[in-house]
């Protein structure tokens, strides 16, 4: 069983930056693809970014491409989401998720989820 704990959320002004972290425990982290998803109030959970187990392959939602960067450190069992040029529409609870082997963009494919961290971007 894999446990995931997100951190790094907070309140930031538009144009600012935040770095989210997701620490994993209870499994062999290096074999899991990791993803970031977000859910704004009244909206469905949506895909943000994903990374394969080696870190060599990444995918991004069009809405964050060029502004967000996903990365991982398998020695630290941690995945990161660097968020730059933040916009008010990025306000949401951000979740990290894990699934074995290959990354996908679909939340239903992920087996393990963190509790989420709130990101609020003020205008």
PDB file of C-alpha atoms in Angstrom:
ATOM      1  CA  UNK A   1       0.000   0.000   0.000  1.00  0.00           C
ATOM      2  CA  UNK A   2       1.386   3.365  -1.036  1.00  0.00           C
ATOM      3  CA  UNK A   3       0.775   6.465   1.044  1.00  0.00           C
ATOM      4  CA  UNK A   4       1.060   9.899  -0.533  1.00  0.00           C
ATOM      5  CA  UNK A   5       1.337  13.202   1.314  1.00  0.00           C
ATOM      6  CA  UNK A   6       1.240  16.531  -0.519  1.00  0.00           C
ATOM      7  CA  UNK A   7       2.674  19.789   0.769  1.00  0.00           C
ATOM      8  CA  UNK A   8       3.576  23.239  -0.498  1.00  0.00           C
ATOM      9  CA  UNK A   9       0.181  24.699  -1.209  1.00  0.00           C
ATOM     10  CA  UNK A  10      -0.821  28.177  -0.111  1.00  0.00           C
ATOM     11  CA  UNK A  11      -1.974  31.624  -1.131  1.00  0.00           C
ATOM     12  CA  UNK A  12      -0.073  33.453  -3.869  1.00  0.00           C
ATOM     13  CA  UNK A  13      -0.693  36.464  -6.067  1.00  0.00           C
ATOM     14  CA  UNK A  14      -1.270  36.080  -9.783  1.00  0.00           C
ATOM     15  CA  UNK A  15       2.040  35.784 -11.585  1.00  0.00           C
ATOM     16  CA  UNK A  16       3.709  34.166  -8.606  1.00  0.00           C
ATOM     17  CA  UNK A  17       5.110  30.688  -8.109  1.00  0.00           C
ATOM     18  CA  UNK A  18       4.645  27.703  -5.836  1.00  0.00           C
ATOM     19  CA  UNK A  19       6.296  24.293  -5.670  1.00  0.00           C
ATOM     20  CA  UNK A  20       4.202  21.368  -4.561  1.00  0.00           C
ATOM     21  CA  UNK A  21       5.788  18.219  -3.185  1.00  0.00           C
ATOM     22  CA  UNK A  22       4.350  14.745  -2.819  1.00  0.00           C
ATOM     23  CA  UNK A  23       6.185  12.309  -0.556  1.00  0.00           C
ATOM     24  CA  UNK A  24       5.511   8.616  -1.038  1.00  0.00           C
ATOM     25  CA  UNK A  25       5.945   5.754   1.385  1.00  0.00           C
ATOM     26  CA  UNK A  26       4.976   2.111   1.676  1.00  0.00           C
ATOM     27  CA  UNK A  27       5.955   0.959  -1.785  1.00  0.00           C
ATOM     28  CA  UNK A  28       8.699   0.865  -4.379  1.00  0.00           C
ATOM     29  CA  UNK A  29       8.367   4.452  -5.532  1.00  0.00           C
ATOM     30  CA  UNK A  30      10.558   4.106  -8.590  1.00  0.00           C
ATOM     31  CA  UNK A  31       8.142   1.751 -10.365  1.00  0.00           C
ATOM     32  CA  UNK A  32       5.180   4.076 -10.143  1.00  0.00           C
ATOM     33  CA  UNK A  33       4.098   6.673 -12.620  1.00  0.00           C
ATOM     34  CA  UNK A  34       3.051   9.801 -10.752  1.00  0.00           C
ATOM     35  CA  UNK A  35       0.409  12.332 -11.626  1.00  0.00           C
ATOM     36  CA  UNK A  36      -0.923  15.653 -10.426  1.00  0.00           C
ATOM     37  CA  UNK A  37      -4.631  16.452 -10.662  1.00  0.00           C
ATOM     38  CA  UNK A  38      -6.686  19.355  -9.383  1.00  0.00           C
ATOM     39  CA  UNK A  39     -10.256  20.079  -8.442  1.00  0.00           C
ATOM     40  CA  UNK A  40     -11.778  23.515  -8.210  1.00  0.00           C
ATOM     41  CA  UNK A  41     -15.023  24.169  -6.289  1.00  0.00           C
ATOM     42  CA  UNK A  42     -18.012  22.962  -8.259  1.00  0.00           C
ATOM     43  CA  UNK A  43     -15.871  21.356 -10.944  1.00  0.00           C
ATOM     44  CA  UNK A  44     -14.701  17.858 -11.730  1.00  0.00           C
ATOM     45  CA  UNK A  45     -11.201  16.694 -10.962  1.00  0.00           C
ATOM     46  CA  UNK A  46      -8.935  17.388 -13.923  1.00  0.00           C
ATOM     47  CA  UNK A  47      -5.559  16.219 -15.104  1.00  0.00           C
ATOM     48  CA  UNK A  48      -2.594  18.564 -14.648  1.00  0.00           C
ATOM     49  CA  UNK A  49       0.631  16.633 -15.313  1.00  0.00           C
ATOM     50  CA  UNK A  50       2.135  13.168 -15.174  1.00  0.00           C
ATOM     51  CA  UNK A  51       5.606  11.643 -15.247  1.00  0.00           C
ATOM     52  CA  UNK A  52       6.848   8.138 -15.900  1.00  0.00           C
ATOM     53  CA  UNK A  53       8.874   6.097 -13.448  1.00  0.00           C
ATOM     54  CA  UNK A  54      12.274   7.186 -14.793  1.00  0.00           C
ATOM     55  CA  UNK A  55      11.327  10.828 -15.217  1.00  0.00           C
ATOM     56  CA  UNK A  56      12.095  10.701 -18.922  1.00  0.00           C
ATOM     57  CA  UNK A  57       8.509  11.199 -20.107  1.00  0.00           C
ATOM     58  CA  UNK A  58       6.086  13.902 -19.039  1.00  0.00           C
ATOM     59  CA  UNK A  59       2.664  15.064 -20.172  1.00  0.00           C
ATOM     60  CA  UNK A  60       0.825  18.270 -19.357  1.00  0.00           C
ATOM     61  CA  UNK A  61      -2.649  19.654 -19.671  1.00  0.00           C
ATOM     62  CA  UNK A  62      -2.813  22.372 -22.303  1.00  0.00           C
ATOM     63  CA  UNK A  63      -3.909  24.856 -19.649  1.00  0.00           C
ATOM     64  CA  UNK A  64      -0.613  24.524 -17.734  1.00  0.00           C
ATOM     65  CA  UNK A  65       1.853  23.719 -20.504  1.00  0.00           C
ATOM     66  CA  UNK A  66       4.811  26.083 -20.408  1.00  0.00           C
ATOM     67  CA  UNK A  67       3.994  27.236 -16.872  1.00  0.00           C
ATOM     68  CA  UNK A  68       4.117  24.056 -14.768  1.00  0.00           C
ATOM     69  CA  UNK A  69       6.915  21.494 -14.531  1.00  0.00           C
ATOM     70  CA  UNK A  70       6.618  18.016 -13.045  1.00  0.00           C
ATOM     71  CA  UNK A  71       9.723  16.224 -11.820  1.00  0.00           C
ATOM     72  CA  UNK A  72      10.673  13.432  -9.462  1.00  0.00           C
ATOM     73  CA  UNK A  73      13.522  12.363  -7.212  1.00  0.00           C
ATOM     74  CA  UNK A  74      13.377   8.594  -6.776  1.00  0.00           C
ATOM     75  CA  UNK A  75      16.108   8.700  -4.122  1.00  0.00           C
ATOM     76  CA  UNK A  76      13.793  10.861  -2.004  1.00  0.00           C
ATOM     77  CA  UNK A  77      10.538   9.124  -3.021  1.00  0.00           C
ATOM     78  CA  UNK A  78       9.161  12.509  -3.961  1.00  0.00           C
ATOM     79  CA  UNK A  79       7.450  14.062  -6.960  1.00  0.00           C
ATOM     80  CA  UNK A  80       7.272  17.818  -7.470  1.00  0.00           C
ATOM     81  CA  UNK A  81       5.096  20.267  -9.344  1.00  0.00           C
ATOM     82  CA  UNK A  82       6.751  23.618  -9.992  1.00  0.00           C
ATOM     83  CA  UNK A  83       4.039  26.137 -10.795  1.00  0.00           C
ATOM     84  CA  UNK A  84       5.069  29.462 -12.335  1.00  0.00           C
ATOM     85  CA  UNK A  85       3.080  32.367 -13.764  1.00  0.00           C
ATOM     86  CA  UNK A  86       0.096  31.327 -11.682  1.00  0.00           C
ATOM     87  CA  UNK A  87      -3.357  32.528 -12.642  1.00  0.00           C
ATOM     88  CA  UNK A  88      -6.546  32.835 -10.579  1.00  0.00           C
ATOM     89  CA  UNK A  89      -8.002  29.965 -12.611  1.00  0.00           C
ATOM     90  CA  UNK A  90      -5.286  27.697 -11.182  1.00  0.00           C
ATOM     91  CA  UNK A  91      -7.020  27.922  -7.798  1.00  0.00           C
ATOM     92  CA  UNK A  92      -7.939  24.392  -6.721  1.00  0.00           C
ATOM     93  CA  UNK A  93      -7.098  21.526  -4.425  1.00  0.00           C
ATOM     94  CA  UNK A  94      -4.126  19.728  -5.949  1.00  0.00           C
ATOM     95  CA  UNK A  95      -3.778  15.983  -5.580  1.00  0.00           C
ATOM     96  CA  UNK A  96      -0.908  13.688  -6.386  1.00  0.00           C
ATOM     97  CA  UNK A  97      -1.594  10.140  -7.486  1.00  0.00           C
ATOM     98  CA  UNK A  98       0.338   6.988  -8.295  1.00  0.00           C
ATOM     99  CA  UNK A  99      -0.146   4.057 -10.611  1.00  0.00           C
ATOM    100  CA  UNK A 100       2.094   1.187 -11.610  1.00  0.00           C
ATOM    101  CA  UNK A 101       4.408   1.677 -14.579  1.00  0.00           C
ATOM    102  CA  UNK A 102       2.978   3.833 -17.374  1.00  0.00           C
ATOM    103  CA  UNK A 103       1.571   7.335 -16.904  1.00  0.00           C
ATOM    104  CA  UNK A 104      -1.916   8.148 -18.117  1.00  0.00           C
ATOM    105  CA  UNK A 105      -4.050  11.263 -18.194  1.00  0.00           C
ATOM    106  CA  UNK A 106      -7.137   9.620 -16.752  1.00  0.00           C
ATOM    107  CA  UNK A 107      -7.701   9.861 -13.014  1.00  0.00           C
ATOM    108  CA  UNK A 108      -9.546   6.538 -12.850  1.00  0.00           C
ATOM    109  CA  UNK A 109      -6.332   4.753 -13.853  1.00  0.00           C
ATOM    110  CA  UNK A 110      -4.516   5.838 -10.680  1.00  0.00           C
ATOM    111  CA  UNK A 111      -4.561   3.513  -7.700  1.00  0.00           C
ATOM    112  CA  UNK A 112      -3.296   5.709  -4.873  1.00  0.00           C
ATOM    113  CA  UNK A 113      -4.134   9.281  -3.926  1.00  0.00           C
ATOM    114  CA  UNK A 114      -2.952  11.889  -1.468  1.00  0.00           C
ATOM    115  CA  UNK A 115      -5.252  14.014   0.649  1.00  0.00           C
ATOM    116  CA  UNK A 116      -4.703  17.153  -1.420  1.00  0.00           C
ATOM    117  CA  UNK A 117      -3.229  20.584  -0.830  1.00  0.00           C
ATOM    118  CA  UNK A 118      -5.025  23.882  -1.421  1.00  0.00           C
ATOM    119  CA  UNK A 119      -3.616  26.373  -3.900  1.00  0.00           C
ATOM    120  CA  UNK A 120      -5.245  29.794  -4.019  1.00  0.00           C
ATOM    121  CA  UNK A 121      -4.194  32.417  -6.546  1.00  0.00           C
ATOM    122  CA  UNK A 122      -5.442  35.934  -5.933  1.00  0.00           C
ATOM    123  CA  UNK A 123      -5.922  38.471  -8.711  1.00  0.00           C
TER     124      UNK A 123
END
